[in-house]
Amino acid sequence: MSTFQAPKGTYDLIPPDSARFLAVREAIAAPLKRSGYGYIETPGFENVELFARGVGESTDIVTKEMYAFETKGGDRLALRPEGTASVLRAALEANLHKAGNLPVKLWYSGSYYRYERPQKGRYRHFSQVGAEAIGAEDPALDAELIVLANDAYRSLGLRNFRILLNSLGDKECRPVYRAALQDFLRGLDLDEDTLRRAEINPLRVLDDKREAVQKQLAGAPLLRDYLCDACKAYHEEVRDLLTAQGVAFEDDGRLVRGLDYYTRTTFEFVHDGLGSQSAVGGGGRYDGLSEMIGGPALPSVGWALGVDRTVLALEAEGVTLELPSTTSVFAVPLGEEARRVLFTKVMELRRAGIAADFAFGGKGLKGAMKNANRSGARFTLVAGERDLAEGVVQLKDMESGEQGPVALDAIVDAVRERLA
Ligand code: ATP
Ligand code: MG
């Protein structure tokens, strides 16, 4: 071990586990790529004000969890705690919404940073894959995103997850509900902090994780009883579309996102094998966010799925991903001449699209074969002086144990044939 360790709340992704992580990222992205979502990458940090506005001044993310700092040049920046605000900022900055092709559909994948109390499934550095559909108000778009996340999880083999669904109303009906909820909260026996929150952001009180608070909330008014006709119809349509796609969901009248620009559809993917960090992903509509950060009205919807927690969910379900061995052929040279010849053959194999590796470091046969085994390669190529004199190498099938000479100039074809 060196003098240094990974910072608190972080961990390193190292082989072979990192391959699983990568496969999860790819599996989440795959349905998006075939659904018209284009890849977007934004900086790892932004003007702190973007998050203050875009995530919300009163959220835990902004008040407690953000890595904010001042640069030597005096800029106030923050490491990104989430993706939506940055993606919308970038889309607006590039005028993607003016290209006449709404909705603008984007997906992203990357690292996010929150100063949290580290525990299993909760880290200070974590990964998300996310999707945003900007500039259209259409229940089919909300349904599409939920279906795509559902497909991604299913394609990974996950089964024990649930989709929680709710509607948060819009600027017509939410204020009426908000007032009713506030009335209700004022009558409860709550601590000072919570009462203050009830004044600023009453919906977030519904999200309070403490049991004593949840008990008191049992009789709280629910948004579904306050939805205006337009919101009701919209929500019904989302539900019908999901049902028609065979996607099961649970109506959860308590599922909230506390901020005013979150509207209508809101959802969360939860996994029951993860203890208290049960949310593997979440999202919803954010019709008011664009205006909040200085853009035009652009009704939008999106989600972000946590890669770390998805990996934990796979573990909890005992799902092992079928990851093809990264190396197909491992070359073991015996002697100087063989080293040069096989090195060239390895390069040829690689250029032909066959994953190949080589026994580096001038080991003897025994050590080199150990490396070959560890690489998971299906085939080894072994060559010594006598083989080369005959213009062949020994091709060994590590599965069947079969072994035989192959002419030097026929190796690529021979391997390709046997791999097919
Ligand atoms: P939680 O309620 O668990 O704090 P959240 O509501 O803060 O989650 P979102 O902001 O909706 O989470 O982020 C979407 C997903 O990103 C989460 O469902 C989760 O999988 C993942 N995520 C969020 N914060 C963390 C974290 N600190 N460590 C690991 N994954 C995280
Ligand atoms: Mg959180």
Short mmCIF file of C-alpha atoms in Angstrom, two decimals, residues 25-409:
data_model
loop_
_atom_site.label_atom_id
_atom_site.label_comp_id
_atom_site.label_asym_id
_atom_site.label_seq_id
_atom_site.Cartn_x
_atom_site.Cartn_y
_atom_site.Cartn_z
CA ARG A 25 -23.36 1.84 -18.03
CA GLU A 26 -23.56 0.46 -21.54
CA ALA A 27 -26.76 -1.45 -20.82
CA ILE A 28 -28.46 1.68 -19.52
CA ALA A 29 -27.29 3.70 -22.51
CA ALA A 30 -28.23 1.11 -25.14
CA PRO A 31 -32.01 1.69 -25.17
CA LEU A 32 -31.41 5.45 -25.30
CA LYS A 33 -29.05 5.18 -28.26
CA ARG A 34 -31.65 3.37 -30.30
CA SER A 35 -34.37 5.84 -29.35
CA GLY A 36 -33.03 9.04 -30.83
CA TYR A 37 -31.10 10.32 -27.81
CA GLY A 38 -27.81 11.99 -28.71
CA TYR A 39 -24.79 11.86 -26.44
CA ILE A 40 -23.90 15.00 -24.52
CA GLU A 41 -20.94 15.66 -22.27
CA THR A 42 -20.66 18.74 -20.11
CA PRO A 43 -17.89 19.89 -17.75
CA GLY A 44 -17.45 18.31 -14.35
CA PHE A 45 -17.95 21.72 -12.76
CA GLU A 46 -20.19 24.69 -13.42
CA ASN A 47 -20.92 28.12 -12.09
CA VAL A 48 -22.26 27.44 -8.60
CA GLU A 49 -25.24 29.67 -9.32
CA LEU A 50 -26.48 27.28 -12.01
CA PHE A 51 -26.97 24.59 -9.39
CA ALA A 52 -28.30 26.96 -6.78
CA ARG A 53 -31.05 27.88 -9.21
CA GLY A 54 -31.30 24.72 -11.21
CA VAL A 55 -31.32 22.27 -8.33
CA GLY A 56 -32.84 24.67 -5.81
CA GLU A 57 -31.49 26.90 -3.02
CA SER A 58 -33.47 25.05 -0.38
CA THR A 59 -32.49 21.51 -1.32
CA ASP A 60 -30.08 19.38 0.69
CA ILE A 61 -27.97 19.06 -2.44
CA VAL A 62 -27.30 22.78 -2.56
CA THR A 63 -27.26 23.61 1.15
CA LYS A 64 -25.27 20.63 2.42
CA GLU A 65 -23.94 18.38 -0.29
CA MET A 66 -22.31 20.59 -2.90
CA TYR A 67 -18.56 20.83 -3.41
CA ALA A 68 -18.38 24.57 -4.03
CA PHE A 69 -15.14 26.49 -4.28
CA GLU A 70 -13.59 29.67 -5.51
CA THR A 71 -10.92 29.51 -8.19
CA LYS A 72 -7.71 31.50 -8.16
CA GLY A 73 -9.36 33.74 -10.73
CA GLY A 74 -12.24 34.42 -8.36
CA ASP A 75 -14.91 32.31 -10.11
CA ARG A 76 -17.43 30.59 -7.87
CA LEU A 77 -17.74 27.04 -9.14
CA ALA A 78 -19.12 23.74 -7.92
CA LEU A 79 -18.45 20.13 -8.84
CA ARG A 80 -21.63 18.91 -10.48
CA PRO A 81 -23.98 17.20 -8.03
CA GLU A 82 -26.39 16.11 -10.78
CA GLY A 83 -26.81 16.31 -14.53
CA THR A 84 -30.05 18.00 -15.51
CA ALA A 85 -29.12 21.63 -14.88
CA SER A 86 -25.84 21.29 -16.80
CA VAL A 87 -27.45 19.52 -19.74
CA LEU A 88 -30.19 22.11 -20.01
CA ARG A 89 -27.63 24.91 -19.70
CA ALA A 90 -25.58 23.38 -22.50
CA ALA A 91 -28.60 22.81 -24.75
CA LEU A 92 -29.70 26.40 -24.31
CA GLU A 93 -26.19 27.74 -24.84
CA ALA A 94 -25.90 25.80 -28.12
CA ASN A 95 -29.40 26.85 -29.15
CA LEU A 96 -30.37 23.22 -29.71
CA HIS A 97 -33.96 24.15 -28.96
CA LYS A 98 -34.00 26.60 -31.86
CA ALA A 99 -33.02 24.05 -34.49
CA GLY A 100 -36.70 23.31 -34.99
CA ASN A 101 -36.45 19.74 -33.91
CA LEU A 102 -38.16 19.41 -30.55
CA PRO A 103 -37.89 17.58 -28.34
CA VAL A 104 -34.13 17.72 -28.08
CA LYS A 105 -33.28 14.27 -26.76
CA LEU A 106 -29.95 13.86 -24.98
CA TRP A 107 -28.23 11.24 -22.86
CA TYR A 108 -25.16 11.47 -20.67
CA SER A 109 -22.95 9.39 -18.46
CA GLY A 110 -20.46 10.55 -15.90
CA SER A 111 -19.26 11.30 -12.40
CA TYR A 112 -21.20 13.32 -9.84
CA TYR A 113 -20.14 14.66 -6.49
CA ARG A 114 -22.05 15.15 -3.28
CA TYR A 115 -20.69 15.71 0.18
CA GLU A 116 -22.79 13.07 1.92
CA ARG A 117 -22.37 10.80 4.90
CA PRO A 118 -20.82 7.78 3.20
CA GLN A 119 -22.52 4.42 3.57
CA LYS A 120 -23.29 1.49 1.35
CA GLY A 121 -24.88 2.87 -1.82
CA ARG A 122 -24.17 6.47 -0.82
CA TYR A 123 -20.87 7.91 -1.90
CA ARG A 124 -19.23 11.28 -2.39
CA HIS A 125 -18.29 10.39 -5.91
CA PHE A 126 -20.78 8.32 -7.88
CA SER A 127 -21.86 7.64 -11.44
CA GLN A 128 -25.07 8.28 -13.25
CA VAL A 129 -26.39 7.66 -16.70
CA GLY A 130 -29.12 10.14 -17.51
CA ALA A 131 -31.52 11.18 -20.24
CA GLU A 132 -33.34 14.42 -20.91
CA ALA A 133 -36.03 15.21 -23.49
CA ILE A 134 -36.23 18.96 -23.80
CA GLY A 135 -38.95 21.11 -25.27
CA ALA A 136 -42.06 18.95 -25.57
CA GLU A 137 -45.08 18.34 -23.45
CA ASP A 138 -46.37 14.94 -24.42
CA PRO A 139 -47.35 12.10 -22.12
CA ALA A 140 -45.82 9.68 -24.62
CA LEU A 141 -42.44 11.24 -23.95
CA ASP A 142 -42.77 10.70 -20.21
CA ALA A 143 -43.85 7.13 -20.90
CA GLU A 144 -40.98 6.59 -23.34
CA LEU A 145 -38.40 7.52 -20.74
CA ILE A 146 -39.89 5.25 -18.10
CA VAL A 147 -40.08 2.38 -20.59
CA LEU A 148 -36.43 2.93 -21.58
CA ALA A 149 -35.23 2.81 -17.98
CA ASN A 150 -37.37 -0.25 -17.39
CA ASP A 151 -35.93 -1.93 -20.50
CA ALA A 152 -32.40 -1.10 -19.39
CA TYR A 153 -32.89 -2.72 -15.98
CA ARG A 154 -34.61 -5.74 -17.49
CA SER A 155 -31.86 -6.20 -20.06
CA LEU A 156 -29.41 -6.43 -17.17
CA GLY A 157 -31.51 -9.17 -15.63
CA LEU A 158 -32.86 -7.10 -12.74
CA ARG A 159 -36.29 -8.18 -11.58
CA ASN A 160 -36.87 -6.99 -8.02
CA PHE A 161 -37.29 -3.32 -8.74
CA ARG A 162 -40.46 -1.30 -8.59
CA ILE A 163 -41.53 1.87 -10.35
CA LEU A 164 -43.22 4.45 -8.17
CA LEU A 165 -45.29 7.01 -10.04
CA ASN A 166 -46.99 10.24 -9.12
CA SER A 167 -48.09 13.54 -10.59
CA LEU A 168 -47.07 16.82 -9.01
CA GLY A 169 -49.62 18.93 -10.83
CA ASP A 170 -48.72 22.19 -12.52
CA LYS A 171 -48.81 25.90 -11.82
CA GLU A 172 -52.63 25.77 -11.94
CA CYS A 173 -53.29 23.17 -9.31
CA ARG A 174 -50.13 22.82 -7.27
CA PRO A 175 -50.45 26.16 -5.44
CA VAL A 176 -53.88 25.14 -4.16
CA TYR A 177 -52.48 21.84 -2.94
CA ARG A 178 -49.43 23.53 -1.48
CA ALA A 179 -51.62 25.80 0.63
CA ALA A 180 -53.74 22.88 1.82
CA LEU A 181 -50.64 20.91 2.76
CA GLN A 182 -49.21 23.89 4.61
CA ASP A 183 -52.42 24.23 6.60
CA PHE A 184 -52.16 20.59 7.54
CA LEU A 185 -48.47 20.78 8.46
CA ARG A 186 -48.96 23.82 10.68
CA GLY A 187 -51.28 21.74 12.85
CA LEU A 188 -48.65 19.05 13.50
CA ASP A 189 -46.14 18.72 16.30
CA LEU A 190 -42.99 19.29 14.27
CA ASP A 191 -39.54 20.58 15.16
CA GLU A 192 -38.55 24.11 14.26
CA ASP A 193 -36.48 23.16 11.21
CA THR A 194 -39.28 21.10 9.76
CA LEU A 195 -41.83 23.83 10.39
CA ARG A 196 -39.57 26.27 8.60
CA ARG A 197 -39.27 23.84 5.71
CA ALA A 198 -43.07 23.58 5.68
CA GLU A 199 -43.22 27.31 5.02
CA ILE A 200 -40.60 27.38 2.27
CA ASN A 201 -41.06 24.03 0.66
CA PRO A 202 -43.92 22.04 2.16
CA LEU A 203 -43.83 19.21 -0.38
CA ARG A 204 -40.39 18.25 0.78
CA VAL A 205 -41.70 17.56 4.27
CA LEU A 206 -43.56 14.60 2.74
CA ASP A 207 -40.15 13.20 1.86
CA ASP A 208 -38.91 13.31 5.46
CA LYS A 209 -37.38 9.92 6.20
CA ARG A 210 -37.95 10.01 9.99
CA GLU A 211 -40.55 7.58 11.23
CA ALA A 212 -41.99 9.96 13.83
CA VAL A 213 -42.61 12.52 11.10
CA GLN A 214 -44.03 9.96 8.70
CA LYS A 215 -46.49 8.83 11.35
CA GLN A 216 -47.87 12.34 11.67
CA LEU A 217 -48.14 12.64 7.91
CA ALA A 218 -50.56 9.74 7.65
CA GLY A 219 -53.55 12.00 7.12
CA ALA A 220 -51.81 14.57 4.90
CA PRO A 221 -53.72 15.77 1.86
CA LEU A 222 -52.56 14.13 -1.38
CA LEU A 223 -51.85 15.86 -4.63
CA ARG A 224 -53.92 13.42 -6.61
CA ASP A 225 -57.04 14.86 -4.98
CA TYR A 226 -56.07 18.34 -6.14
CA LEU A 227 -55.01 17.76 -9.75
CA CYS A 228 -56.67 20.03 -12.30
CA ASP A 229 -58.43 18.40 -15.24
CA ALA A 230 -55.51 18.91 -17.61
CA CYS A 231 -53.03 17.35 -15.18
CA LYS A 232 -55.41 14.51 -14.43
CA ALA A 233 -55.85 13.72 -18.13
CA TYR A 234 -52.12 13.95 -18.74
CA HIS A 235 -51.36 11.59 -15.87
CA GLU A 236 -54.01 9.10 -16.97
CA GLU A 237 -52.47 9.06 -20.42
CA VAL A 238 -48.98 8.34 -19.02
CA ARG A 239 -50.41 5.53 -16.92
CA ASP A 240 -52.34 4.06 -19.87
CA LEU A 241 -49.30 4.16 -22.12
CA LEU A 242 -47.18 2.37 -19.53
CA THR A 243 -49.84 -0.24 -18.96
CA ALA A 244 -50.14 -0.81 -22.71
CA GLN A 245 -46.39 -1.46 -22.77
CA GLY A 246 -46.71 -3.99 -20.00
CA VAL A 247 -44.73 -1.83 -17.58
CA ALA A 248 -45.95 -2.31 -14.03
CA PHE A 249 -45.91 0.68 -11.70
CA GLU A 250 -47.26 1.66 -8.31
CA ASP A 251 -49.12 4.88 -7.70
CA ASP A 252 -47.35 6.65 -4.87
CA GLY A 253 -49.20 9.79 -3.80
CA ARG A 254 -46.33 10.68 -1.48
CA LEU A 255 -43.61 10.70 -4.09
CA VAL A 256 -42.44 14.29 -4.42
CA ARG A 257 -39.72 16.49 -5.71
CA GLY A 258 -39.84 19.59 -3.68
CA LEU A 259 -39.20 22.27 -6.23
CA ASP A 260 -41.64 24.41 -8.08
CA TYR A 261 -40.29 23.71 -11.52
CA TYR A 262 -40.93 19.99 -11.15
CA THR A 263 -44.33 19.41 -12.67
CA ARG A 264 -46.68 16.56 -13.41
CA THR A 265 -45.00 13.20 -13.93
CA THR A 266 -42.55 12.15 -11.25
CA PHE A 267 -41.16 8.66 -10.75
CA GLU A 268 -38.60 6.66 -8.91
CA PHE A 269 -37.11 3.23 -9.47
CA VAL A 270 -36.59 1.47 -6.16
CA HIS A 271 -34.92 -1.82 -5.45
CA ASP A 272 -35.89 -3.80 -2.40
CA GLY A 273 -32.52 -5.43 -1.88
CA LEU A 274 -30.64 -2.23 -1.09
CA GLY A 275 -31.69 -1.32 2.44
CA SER A 276 -32.18 2.37 3.02
CA GLN A 277 -30.41 3.45 -0.19
CA SER A 278 -33.25 1.88 -2.15
CA ALA A 279 -33.62 4.42 -4.98
CA VAL A 280 -31.68 3.25 -8.00
CA GLY A 281 -32.95 6.04 -10.21
CA GLY A 282 -35.48 8.76 -10.53
CA GLY A 283 -36.81 11.48 -12.69
CA GLY A 284 -39.76 13.43 -13.92
CA ARG A 285 -41.01 16.45 -15.69
CA TYR A 286 -39.44 19.83 -15.07
CA ASP A 287 -41.50 22.23 -17.15
CA GLY A 288 -40.34 25.30 -15.25
CA LEU A 289 -36.59 24.69 -15.06
CA SER A 290 -35.56 26.35 -18.30
CA GLU A 291 -37.11 29.64 -17.31
CA MET A 292 -35.56 29.27 -13.88
CA ILE A 293 -32.08 29.39 -15.44
CA GLY A 294 -32.89 32.21 -17.84
CA GLY A 295 -34.12 30.28 -20.87
CA PRO A 296 -37.46 30.25 -22.67
CA ALA A 297 -40.35 28.06 -21.60
CA LEU A 298 -39.29 24.52 -22.50
CA PRO A 299 -41.35 21.76 -20.95
CA SER A 300 -39.01 18.82 -20.43
CA VAL A 301 -38.70 15.44 -18.82
CA GLY A 302 -35.76 13.28 -17.83
CA TRP A 303 -34.24 10.76 -15.48
CA ALA A 304 -30.94 9.80 -13.93
CA LEU A 305 -30.05 6.26 -12.94
CA GLY A 306 -27.33 5.57 -10.42
CA VAL A 307 -24.74 3.17 -11.79
CA ASP A 308 -23.24 2.32 -8.38
CA ARG A 309 -26.58 1.36 -6.90
CA THR A 310 -27.57 -0.56 -10.02
CA VAL A 311 -24.42 -2.66 -9.60
CA LEU A 312 -25.35 -3.23 -5.95
CA ALA A 313 -28.88 -4.19 -7.01
CA LEU A 314 -27.45 -6.80 -9.37
CA GLU A 315 -25.38 -8.18 -6.51
CA ALA A 316 -28.40 -8.21 -4.22
CA GLU A 317 -30.34 -10.25 -6.76
CA GLY A 318 -27.39 -12.52 -7.44
CA VAL A 319 -27.38 -11.60 -11.11
CA THR A 320 -24.07 -12.28 -12.81
CA LEU A 321 -23.62 -10.54 -16.12
CA GLU A 322 -22.29 -12.61 -18.95
CA LEU A 323 -19.18 -10.68 -19.78
CA PRO A 324 -17.19 -12.10 -22.64
CA SER A 325 -13.55 -12.61 -21.75
CA THR A 326 -11.65 -9.53 -22.81
CA THR A 327 -8.82 -11.54 -24.34
CA SER A 328 -9.42 -14.23 -26.98
CA VAL A 329 -5.85 -15.18 -27.77
CA PHE A 330 -2.76 -15.15 -25.59
CA ALA A 331 0.64 -15.51 -27.19
CA VAL A 332 3.50 -17.28 -25.42
CA PRO A 333 6.87 -16.98 -27.14
CA LEU A 334 9.76 -19.25 -26.25
CA GLY A 335 12.97 -17.48 -27.17
CA GLU A 336 14.01 -14.26 -28.88
CA GLU A 337 13.03 -15.16 -32.42
CA ALA A 338 9.57 -16.34 -31.31
CA ARG A 339 9.12 -13.17 -29.34
CA ARG A 340 9.48 -11.06 -32.49
CA VAL A 341 7.30 -13.31 -34.63
CA LEU A 342 4.49 -13.66 -32.09
CA PHE A 343 4.53 -9.97 -31.25
CA THR A 344 3.78 -9.32 -34.91
CA LYS A 345 1.07 -11.99 -34.93
CA VAL A 346 -0.59 -10.43 -31.90
CA MET A 347 -0.69 -7.07 -33.69
CA GLU A 348 -2.19 -8.74 -36.77
CA LEU A 349 -4.87 -10.43 -34.68
CA ARG A 350 -5.75 -7.17 -32.99
CA ARG A 351 -6.01 -5.35 -36.31
CA ALA A 352 -8.31 -8.10 -37.49
CA GLY A 353 -10.57 -7.31 -34.55
CA ILE A 354 -9.55 -10.25 -32.36
CA ALA A 355 -8.63 -9.39 -28.78
CA ALA A 356 -5.13 -10.66 -28.20
CA ASP A 357 -2.44 -10.31 -25.57
CA PHE A 358 1.16 -11.29 -25.16
CA ALA A 359 3.41 -12.68 -22.45
CA PHE A 360 5.49 -9.62 -21.66
CA GLY A 361 8.44 -9.56 -19.38
CA GLY A 362 10.42 -12.44 -20.84
CA LYS A 363 8.97 -15.18 -18.62
CA GLY A 364 9.53 -18.88 -18.97
CA LEU A 365 6.83 -21.20 -20.27
CA LYS A 366 5.32 -21.90 -16.86
CA GLY A 367 4.91 -18.26 -15.84
CA ALA A 368 3.65 -17.31 -19.28
CA MET A 369 1.01 -20.06 -19.25
CA LYS A 370 -0.13 -18.82 -15.88
CA ASN A 371 -0.67 -15.40 -17.43
CA ALA A 372 -2.52 -16.99 -20.32
CA ASN A 373 -4.86 -18.77 -17.90
CA ARG A 374 -5.47 -15.66 -15.90
CA SER A 375 -6.29 -13.66 -19.04
CA GLY A 376 -9.30 -15.89 -19.67
CA ALA A 377 -8.18 -16.30 -23.28
CA ARG A 378 -9.85 -19.09 -25.19
CA PHE A 379 -6.70 -19.84 -27.21
CA THR A 380 -2.98 -19.70 -26.69
CA LEU A 381 -0.34 -19.43 -29.37
CA VAL A 382 2.91 -21.06 -28.31
CA ALA A 383 6.01 -21.00 -30.48
CA GLY A 384 9.61 -22.05 -29.96
CA GLU A 385 12.58 -22.35 -32.27
CA ARG A 386 11.55 -25.71 -33.67
CA ASP A 387 8.04 -24.48 -34.52
CA LEU A 388 9.39 -21.44 -36.30
CA ALA A 389 11.81 -23.58 -38.29
CA GLU A 390 8.76 -25.43 -39.57
CA GLY A 391 6.87 -22.18 -40.18
CA VAL A 392 4.16 -22.96 -37.59
CA VAL A 393 2.95 -22.07 -34.12
CA GLN A 394 1.06 -24.31 -31.70
CA LEU A 395 -2.56 -23.22 -31.30
CA LYS A 396 -4.11 -24.53 -28.12
CA ASP A 397 -7.81 -24.45 -27.28
CA MET A 398 -7.81 -23.75 -23.54
CA GLU A 399 -11.34 -25.11 -23.17
CA SER A 400 -10.95 -28.51 -24.84
CA GLY A 401 -7.20 -28.82 -24.35
CA GLU A 402 -6.84 -29.62 -28.05
CA GLN A 403 -3.58 -28.48 -29.58
CA GLY A 404 -2.03 -28.50 -33.04
CA PRO A 405 0.29 -26.66 -35.41
CA VAL A 406 -1.01 -23.83 -37.58
CA ALA A 407 0.97 -22.24 -40.41
CA LEU A 408 2.21 -18.75 -39.50
CA ASP A 409 0.31 -17.02 -42.27
#
